[in-house]
Coordinates of C-alpha atoms in Angstrom, one line a residue:
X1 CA 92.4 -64.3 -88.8
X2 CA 93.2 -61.3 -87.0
X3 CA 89.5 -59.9 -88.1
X4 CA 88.2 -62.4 -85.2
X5 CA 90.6 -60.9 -82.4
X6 CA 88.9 -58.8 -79.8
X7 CA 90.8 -56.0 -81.4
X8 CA 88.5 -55.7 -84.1
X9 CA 84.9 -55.9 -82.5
X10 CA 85.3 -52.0 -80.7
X11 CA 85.6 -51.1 -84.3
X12 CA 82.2 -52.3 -85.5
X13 CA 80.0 -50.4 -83.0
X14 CA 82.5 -47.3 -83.8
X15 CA 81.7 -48.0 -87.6
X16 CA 78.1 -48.9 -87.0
X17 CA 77.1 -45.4 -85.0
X18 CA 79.0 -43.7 -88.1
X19 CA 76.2 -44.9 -90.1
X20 CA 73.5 -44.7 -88.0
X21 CA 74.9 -40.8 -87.3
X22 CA 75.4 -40.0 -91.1
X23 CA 72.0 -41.6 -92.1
X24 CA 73.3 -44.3 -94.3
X25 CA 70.8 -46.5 -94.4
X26 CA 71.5 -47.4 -98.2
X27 CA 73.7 -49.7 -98.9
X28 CA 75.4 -47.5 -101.7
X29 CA 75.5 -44.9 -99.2
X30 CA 76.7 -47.0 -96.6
X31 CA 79.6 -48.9 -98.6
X32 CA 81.6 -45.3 -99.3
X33 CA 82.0 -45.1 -96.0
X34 CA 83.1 -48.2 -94.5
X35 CA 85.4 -48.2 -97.4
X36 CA 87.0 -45.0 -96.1
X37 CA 87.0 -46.2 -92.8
X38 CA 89.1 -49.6 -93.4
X39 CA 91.2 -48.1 -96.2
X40 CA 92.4 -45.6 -93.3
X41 CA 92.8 -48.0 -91.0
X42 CA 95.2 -49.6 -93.6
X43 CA 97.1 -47.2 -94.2
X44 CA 97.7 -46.9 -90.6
X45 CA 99.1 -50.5 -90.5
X46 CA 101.2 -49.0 -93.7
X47 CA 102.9 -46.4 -92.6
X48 CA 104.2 -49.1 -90.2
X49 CA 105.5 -51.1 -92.9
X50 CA 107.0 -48.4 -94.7
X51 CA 108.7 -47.1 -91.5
X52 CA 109.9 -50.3 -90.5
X53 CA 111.4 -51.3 -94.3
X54 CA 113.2 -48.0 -94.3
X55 CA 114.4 -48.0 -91.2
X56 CA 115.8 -51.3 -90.7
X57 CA 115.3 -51.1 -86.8
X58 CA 114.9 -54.5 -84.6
X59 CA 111.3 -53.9 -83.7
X60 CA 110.4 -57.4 -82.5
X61 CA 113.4 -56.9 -80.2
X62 CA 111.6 -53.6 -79.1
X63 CA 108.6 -54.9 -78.4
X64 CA 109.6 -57.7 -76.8
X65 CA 112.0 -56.4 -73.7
X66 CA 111.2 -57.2 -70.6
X67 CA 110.0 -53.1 -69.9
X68 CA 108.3 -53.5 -72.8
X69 CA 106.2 -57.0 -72.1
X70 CA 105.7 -55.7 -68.6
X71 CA 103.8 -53.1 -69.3
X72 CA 101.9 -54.8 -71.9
X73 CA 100.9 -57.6 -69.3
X74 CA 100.2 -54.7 -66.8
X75 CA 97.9 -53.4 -69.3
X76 CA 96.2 -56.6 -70.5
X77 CA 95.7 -57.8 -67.0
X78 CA 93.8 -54.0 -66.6
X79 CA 91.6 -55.1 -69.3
X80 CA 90.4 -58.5 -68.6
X81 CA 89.3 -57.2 -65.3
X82 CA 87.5 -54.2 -66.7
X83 CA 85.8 -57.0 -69.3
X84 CA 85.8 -59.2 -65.9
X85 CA 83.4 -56.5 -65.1
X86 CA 85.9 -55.3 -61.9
X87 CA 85.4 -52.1 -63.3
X88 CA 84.4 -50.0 -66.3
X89 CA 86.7 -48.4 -69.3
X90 CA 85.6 -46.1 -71.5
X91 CA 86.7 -42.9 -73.5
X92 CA 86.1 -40.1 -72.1
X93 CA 83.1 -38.3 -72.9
X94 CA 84.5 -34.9 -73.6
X95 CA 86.8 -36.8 -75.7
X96 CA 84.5 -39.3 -77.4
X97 CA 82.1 -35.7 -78.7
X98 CA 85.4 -33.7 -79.4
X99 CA 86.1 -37.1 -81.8
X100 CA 82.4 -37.1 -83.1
X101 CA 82.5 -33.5 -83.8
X102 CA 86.2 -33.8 -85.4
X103 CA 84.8 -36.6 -87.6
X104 CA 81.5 -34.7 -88.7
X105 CA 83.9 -31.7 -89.4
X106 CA 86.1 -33.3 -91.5
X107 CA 83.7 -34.0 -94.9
X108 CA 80.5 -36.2 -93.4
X109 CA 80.6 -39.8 -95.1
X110 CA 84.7 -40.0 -96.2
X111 CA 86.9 -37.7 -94.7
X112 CA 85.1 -38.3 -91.2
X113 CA 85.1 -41.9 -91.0
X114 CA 88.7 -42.2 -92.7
X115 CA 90.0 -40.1 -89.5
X116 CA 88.6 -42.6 -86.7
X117 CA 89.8 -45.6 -89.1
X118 CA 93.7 -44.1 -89.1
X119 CA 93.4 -43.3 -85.2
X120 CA 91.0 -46.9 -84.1
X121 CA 94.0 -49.1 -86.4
X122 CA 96.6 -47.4 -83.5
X123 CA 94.4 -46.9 -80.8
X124 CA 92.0 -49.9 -80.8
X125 CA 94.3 -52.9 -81.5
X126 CA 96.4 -53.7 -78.6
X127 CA 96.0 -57.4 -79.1
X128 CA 97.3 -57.2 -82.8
X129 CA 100.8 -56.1 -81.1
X130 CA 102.1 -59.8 -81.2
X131 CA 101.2 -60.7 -84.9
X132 CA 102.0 -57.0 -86.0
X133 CA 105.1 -57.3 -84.5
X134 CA 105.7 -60.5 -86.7
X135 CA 104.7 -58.5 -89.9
X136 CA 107.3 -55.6 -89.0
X137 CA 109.7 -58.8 -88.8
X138 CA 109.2 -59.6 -92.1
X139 CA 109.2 -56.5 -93.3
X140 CA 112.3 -55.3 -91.8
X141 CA 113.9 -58.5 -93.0
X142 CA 113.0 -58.0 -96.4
X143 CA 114.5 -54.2 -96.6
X144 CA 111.9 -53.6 -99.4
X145 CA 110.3 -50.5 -99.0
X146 CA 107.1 -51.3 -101.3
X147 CA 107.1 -54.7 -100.4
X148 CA 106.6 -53.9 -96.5
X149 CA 104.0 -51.2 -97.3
X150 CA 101.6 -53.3 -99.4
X151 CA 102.0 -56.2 -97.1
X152 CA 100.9 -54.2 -93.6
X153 CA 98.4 -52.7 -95.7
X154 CA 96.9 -56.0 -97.0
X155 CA 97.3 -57.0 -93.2
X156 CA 94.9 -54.2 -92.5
X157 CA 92.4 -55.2 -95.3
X158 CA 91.8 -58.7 -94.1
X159 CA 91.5 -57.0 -90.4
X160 CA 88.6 -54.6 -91.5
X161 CA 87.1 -57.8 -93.9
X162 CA 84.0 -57.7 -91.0
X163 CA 83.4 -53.9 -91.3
X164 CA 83.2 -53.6 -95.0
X165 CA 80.8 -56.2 -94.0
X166 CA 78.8 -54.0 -91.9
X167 CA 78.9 -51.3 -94.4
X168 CA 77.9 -53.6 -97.4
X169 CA 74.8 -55.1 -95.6
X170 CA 74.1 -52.8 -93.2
X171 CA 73.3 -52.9 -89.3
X172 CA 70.8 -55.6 -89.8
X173 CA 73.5 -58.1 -90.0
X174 CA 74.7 -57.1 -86.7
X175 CA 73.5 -59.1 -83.7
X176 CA 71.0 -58.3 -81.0
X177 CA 72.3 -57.1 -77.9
X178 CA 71.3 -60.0 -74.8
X179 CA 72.7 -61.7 -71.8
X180 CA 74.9 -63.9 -73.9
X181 CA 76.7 -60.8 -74.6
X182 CA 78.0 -60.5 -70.6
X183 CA 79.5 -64.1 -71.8
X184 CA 81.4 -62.8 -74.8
X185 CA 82.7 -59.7 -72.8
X186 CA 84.0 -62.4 -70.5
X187 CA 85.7 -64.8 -72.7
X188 CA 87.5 -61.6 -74.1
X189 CA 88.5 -60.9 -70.5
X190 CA 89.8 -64.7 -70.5
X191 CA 91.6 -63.9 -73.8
X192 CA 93.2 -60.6 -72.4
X193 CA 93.9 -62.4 -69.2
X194 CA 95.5 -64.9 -71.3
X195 CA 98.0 -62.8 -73.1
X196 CA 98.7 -61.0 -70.1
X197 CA 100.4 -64.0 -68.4
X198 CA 102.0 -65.0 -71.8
X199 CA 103.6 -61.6 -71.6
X200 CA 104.4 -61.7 -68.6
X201 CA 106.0 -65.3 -68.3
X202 CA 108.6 -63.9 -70.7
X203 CA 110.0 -62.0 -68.0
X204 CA 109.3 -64.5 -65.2
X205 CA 111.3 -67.8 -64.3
X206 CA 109.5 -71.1 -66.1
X207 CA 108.1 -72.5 -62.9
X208 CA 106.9 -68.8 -61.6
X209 CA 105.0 -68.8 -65.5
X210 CA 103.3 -71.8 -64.3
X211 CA 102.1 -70.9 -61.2
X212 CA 100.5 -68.1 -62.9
X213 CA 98.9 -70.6 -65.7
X214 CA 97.6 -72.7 -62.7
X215 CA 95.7 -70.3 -60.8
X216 CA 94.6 -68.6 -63.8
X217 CA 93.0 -71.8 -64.8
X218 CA 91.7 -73.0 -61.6
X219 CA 90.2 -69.1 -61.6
X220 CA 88.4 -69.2 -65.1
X221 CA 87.2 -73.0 -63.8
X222 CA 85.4 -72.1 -60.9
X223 CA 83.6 -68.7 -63.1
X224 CA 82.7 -71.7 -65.8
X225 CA 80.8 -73.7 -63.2
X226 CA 83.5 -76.2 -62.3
X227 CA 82.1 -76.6 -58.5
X228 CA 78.6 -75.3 -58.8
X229 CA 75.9 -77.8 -57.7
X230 CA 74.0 -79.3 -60.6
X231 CA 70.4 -80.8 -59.7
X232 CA 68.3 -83.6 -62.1
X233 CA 67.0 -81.0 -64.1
X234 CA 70.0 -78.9 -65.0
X235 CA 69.8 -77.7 -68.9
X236 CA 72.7 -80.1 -70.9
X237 CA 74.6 -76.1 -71.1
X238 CA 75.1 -75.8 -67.6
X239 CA 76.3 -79.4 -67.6
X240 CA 79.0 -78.5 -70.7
X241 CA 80.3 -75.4 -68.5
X242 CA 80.7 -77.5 -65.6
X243 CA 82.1 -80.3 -67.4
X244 CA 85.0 -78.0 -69.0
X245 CA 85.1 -76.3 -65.8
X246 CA 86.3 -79.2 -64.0
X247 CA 88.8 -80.1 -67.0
X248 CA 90.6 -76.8 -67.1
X249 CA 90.8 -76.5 -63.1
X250 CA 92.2 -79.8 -63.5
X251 CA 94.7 -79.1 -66.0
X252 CA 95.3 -75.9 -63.6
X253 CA 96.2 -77.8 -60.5
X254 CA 98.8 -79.9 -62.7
X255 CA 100.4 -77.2 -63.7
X256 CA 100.5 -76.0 -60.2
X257 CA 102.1 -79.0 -58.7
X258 CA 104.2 -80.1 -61.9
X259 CA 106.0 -76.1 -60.9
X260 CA 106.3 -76.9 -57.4
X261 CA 108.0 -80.5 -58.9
X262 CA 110.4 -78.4 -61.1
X263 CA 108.7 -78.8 -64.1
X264 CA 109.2 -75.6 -66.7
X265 CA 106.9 -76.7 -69.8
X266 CA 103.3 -76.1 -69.4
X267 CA 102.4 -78.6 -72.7
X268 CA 103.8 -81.4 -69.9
X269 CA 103.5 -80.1 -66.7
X270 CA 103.8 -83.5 -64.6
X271 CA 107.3 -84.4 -66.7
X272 CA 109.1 -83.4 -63.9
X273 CA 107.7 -86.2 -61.8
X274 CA 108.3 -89.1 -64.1
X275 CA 111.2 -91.2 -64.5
X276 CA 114.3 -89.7 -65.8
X277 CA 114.4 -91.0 -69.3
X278 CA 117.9 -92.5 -70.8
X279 CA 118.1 -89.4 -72.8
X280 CA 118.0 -87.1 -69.9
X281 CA 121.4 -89.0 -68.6
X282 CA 123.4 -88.7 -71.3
X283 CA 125.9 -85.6 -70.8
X284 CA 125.0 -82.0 -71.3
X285 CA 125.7 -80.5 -75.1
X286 CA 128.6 -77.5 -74.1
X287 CA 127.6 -74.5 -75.4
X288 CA 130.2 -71.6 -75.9
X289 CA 127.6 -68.2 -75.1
X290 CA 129.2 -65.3 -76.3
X291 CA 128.1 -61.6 -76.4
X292 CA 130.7 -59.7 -78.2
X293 CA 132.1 -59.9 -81.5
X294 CA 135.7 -60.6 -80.4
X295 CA 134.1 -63.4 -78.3
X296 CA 132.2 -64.9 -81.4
X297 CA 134.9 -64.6 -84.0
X298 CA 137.7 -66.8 -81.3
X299 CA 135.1 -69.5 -80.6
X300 CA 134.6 -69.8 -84.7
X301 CA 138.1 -69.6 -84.7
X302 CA 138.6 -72.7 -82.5
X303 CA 136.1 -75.2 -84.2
X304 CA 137.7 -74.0 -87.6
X305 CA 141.1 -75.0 -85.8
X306 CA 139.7 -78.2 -84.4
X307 CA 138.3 -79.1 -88.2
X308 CA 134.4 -78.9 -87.0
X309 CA 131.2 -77.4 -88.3
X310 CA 129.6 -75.4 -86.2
X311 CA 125.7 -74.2 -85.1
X312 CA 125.1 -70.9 -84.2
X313 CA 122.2 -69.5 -82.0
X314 CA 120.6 -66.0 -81.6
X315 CA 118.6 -66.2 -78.6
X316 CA 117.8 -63.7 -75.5
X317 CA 115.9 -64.7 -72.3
X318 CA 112.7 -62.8 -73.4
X319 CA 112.0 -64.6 -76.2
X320 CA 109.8 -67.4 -75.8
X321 CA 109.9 -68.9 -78.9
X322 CA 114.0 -69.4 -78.4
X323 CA 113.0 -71.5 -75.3
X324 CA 110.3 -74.0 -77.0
X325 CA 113.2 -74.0 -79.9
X326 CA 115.6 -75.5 -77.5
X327 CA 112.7 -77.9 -76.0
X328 CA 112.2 -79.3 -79.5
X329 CA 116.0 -80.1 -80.1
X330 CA 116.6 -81.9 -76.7
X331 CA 113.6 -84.1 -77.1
X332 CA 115.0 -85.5 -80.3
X333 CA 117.4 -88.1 -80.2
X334 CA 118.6 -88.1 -84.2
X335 CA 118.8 -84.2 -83.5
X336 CA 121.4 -84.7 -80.2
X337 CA 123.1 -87.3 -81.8
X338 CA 124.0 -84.9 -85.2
X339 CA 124.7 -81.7 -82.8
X340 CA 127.1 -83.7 -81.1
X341 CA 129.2 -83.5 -84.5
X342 CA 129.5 -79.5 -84.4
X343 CA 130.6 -76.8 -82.1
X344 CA 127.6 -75.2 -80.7
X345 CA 127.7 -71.1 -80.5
X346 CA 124.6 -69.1 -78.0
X347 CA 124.8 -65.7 -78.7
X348 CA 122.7 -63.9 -76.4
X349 CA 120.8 -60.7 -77.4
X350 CA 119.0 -60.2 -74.1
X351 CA 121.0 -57.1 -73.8
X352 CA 121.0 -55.8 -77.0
X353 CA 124.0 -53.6 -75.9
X354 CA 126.2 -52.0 -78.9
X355 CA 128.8 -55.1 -79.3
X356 CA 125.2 -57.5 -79.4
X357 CA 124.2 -54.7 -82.3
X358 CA 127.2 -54.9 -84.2
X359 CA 127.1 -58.7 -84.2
X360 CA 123.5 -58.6 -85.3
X361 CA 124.2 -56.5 -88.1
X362 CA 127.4 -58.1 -89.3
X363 CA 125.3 -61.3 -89.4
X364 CA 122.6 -60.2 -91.1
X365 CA 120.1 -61.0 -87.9
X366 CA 117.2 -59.8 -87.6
X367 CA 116.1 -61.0 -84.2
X368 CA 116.2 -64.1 -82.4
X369 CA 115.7 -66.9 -82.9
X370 CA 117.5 -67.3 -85.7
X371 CA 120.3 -70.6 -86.4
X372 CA 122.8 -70.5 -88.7
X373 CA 125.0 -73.3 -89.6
X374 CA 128.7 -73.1 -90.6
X375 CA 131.0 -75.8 -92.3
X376 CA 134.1 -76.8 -91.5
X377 CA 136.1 -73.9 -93.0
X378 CA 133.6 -71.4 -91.3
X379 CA 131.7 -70.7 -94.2
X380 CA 127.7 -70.3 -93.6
X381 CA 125.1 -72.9 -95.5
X382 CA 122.7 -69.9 -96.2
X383 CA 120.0 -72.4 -97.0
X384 CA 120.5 -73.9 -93.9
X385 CA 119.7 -70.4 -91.6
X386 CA 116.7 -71.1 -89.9
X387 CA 114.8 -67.8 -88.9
X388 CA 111.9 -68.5 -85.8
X389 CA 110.6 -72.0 -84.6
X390 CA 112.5 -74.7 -85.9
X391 CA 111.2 -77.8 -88.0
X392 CA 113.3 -80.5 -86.4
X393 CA 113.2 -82.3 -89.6
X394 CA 114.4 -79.7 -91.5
X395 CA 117.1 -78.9 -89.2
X396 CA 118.2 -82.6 -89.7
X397 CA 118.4 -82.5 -93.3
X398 CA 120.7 -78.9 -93.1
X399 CA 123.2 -80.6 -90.6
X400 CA 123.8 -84.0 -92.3
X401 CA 124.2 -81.9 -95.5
X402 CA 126.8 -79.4 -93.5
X403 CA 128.9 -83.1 -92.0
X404 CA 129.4 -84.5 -95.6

């Protein structure tokens, strides 16, 4: 999946002029090469694995601080305008021949190509940052050193899938350049414009994420055709653009007005403006947020006292996976009524100060969001921890199981 990102499509026209460079017109002369290419990029994504089941290190937390997602919407933002076509990026072009010339120096077909594929898997792949950061998850979670190497490095496999491709059939394979290619540079610039909000809404209050999702939307609209004039002999195309023009500048303008109506989900943006349902008067679930361990082991304390189970929450404010989490729960009635049974426990990471550590690691957490559900005598249901977004039903299952 990650072989269709944008990430990967700079490394074809690196892999094809390789070929073209080296002469390796053959397809057994052409294969060698690509092979060394996307093995090294592999082993790129490897060494990642290996550092991050060694070191043990809370890299999702890393890359997901709010320093951290800023810059990487500052820098996503800088790219959909250069694919926009506000302006043009490129390598330098002392640096792009000091690369060629390293590459050529450094043994021709193998050596040469391996090089660019180690240094294109870190360079060339900012938009493999969320899904990476999900792999060193995993890994770190496991603790198993040749387990997280040989999975980053099959992660890097199925990511240069398309450029054994190219090397297997050759150049041939590759399409012809034409307009329709200033159309694909500019649904990249959508995609990268796309992740740039997401990053950024992390950071931002829910209704200021909204407004951003509106006027984006309104934006890419009026570039697909939305309010261009149409005459009787318009091709059907031009009438598809249009059409989804209009949808998305729609859906825009509802997001736009469901934020100025206090609405903070973008999946139901004029909820805010309906009728406040029976659900939403029933009273609030009180949640004891604690940051410290001294903090987390008095409020276990009391619900062992008071003879309740209790659910426990790692969460932080940057984490938008935490926030759709508690969505899902408060829109299910079966899920309120059980929670109402147990002592409910936020820890919040957003710090991630030395007492948020120390909890982590006592707990065996990883990152949030994780749940963990504790019986009566304080004991944790290990098969009830829930480790990312939740399954409602299976959450229902762990916590009548955890009452009886």
């Amino acid at each position: 999946m990650l072989s269709l990102t944008p990430c990967v499509y700079p490394m074809v026209p690196i892999l094809a002029g390789i070929l073209a460079r080296g002469g390796a017109a053959s397809r057994s002369a052409a294969l060698p090469t690509s092979l060394s290419y996307v093995l090294a990029m592999a082993a790129a994504y490897a060494l990642l694995g290996l550092a991050a089941a060694w070191s043990g290190q809370n890299l999702q937390a890393a890359l997901q601080t709010p320093v951290a997602t800023g810059a990487a919407a500052i820098l996503f933002a800088a790219l959909a305008l250069s694919m926009l076509g506000a302006f043009d990026l490129q390598v330098p072009q002392a640096l792009a021949q000091r690369l060629s010339g390293a590459s050529s120096g450094l043994g021709g077909r193998v050596l040469g190509p391996a090089a660019l594929g180690f240094v294109s898997a870190l360079i060339v792949g900012p938009c493999a940052t969320p899904p990476l950061a999900a792999a060193l998850l995993y890994v770190t979670q496991t603790g198993d050193v040749a387990r997280g190497s040989a999975a980053l490095f099959a992660l890097g496999l199925g990511m240069g899938a398309p450029l054994l491709a190219v090397g297997a059939f050759g150049a041939r394979i590759l399409p012809k350049s034409g307009p329709w290619m200033v159309r694909v540079k500019q649904l990249f610039g959508v995609a990268f414009l796309a992740i740039a909000i997401s990053m950024a809404a992390r950071a931002l209050p829910a209704q200021a994420a909204m407004l951003l999702w509106g006027a984006a939307l309104i934006t890419i609209g009026v570039f697909a055709g939305a309010w261009d004039r149409l005459g009787p002999h318009s091709p059907p195309l031009s009438r598809v653009f249009k059409a989804a023009g209009l949808v998305v500048s729609v859906w825009g303008a509802s997001l736009i007005v469901g934020a100025a109506a206090g609405g903070d989900d973008p999946r139901r943006p004029l909820a805010a403006l309906a009728a406040a349902s029976p659900a939403a008067d029933q009273p609030s679930e009180v949640r004891n947020v604690v940051s410290t361990p001294a903090e987390y082991d008095r409020v276990l304390q009391m619900a062992r006292d008071a003879g309740r189970p209790a659910v426990v929450t790692f969460t932080a404010d940057w984490c938008p996976t935490c926030k759709a989490n508690d969505r899902a729960l408060d829109r299910d009635p079966e899920i309120r009524a059980l929670l109402a049974h147990f002592a409910a426990v936020t820890v919040d990471v957003t710090s991630m100060s030395p007492d948020v550590r120390a909890l982590m690691s006592r707990e065996n957490v990883v990152g949030p969001p994780t749940l963990l559900v504790r019986d009566r005598q304080g004991s944790e249901r290990l098969s009830a921890r829930l480790v990312g977004s939740i399954d409602v039903d299976v959450l229902g299952e762990e916590l009548k199981r955890a009452l009886h």
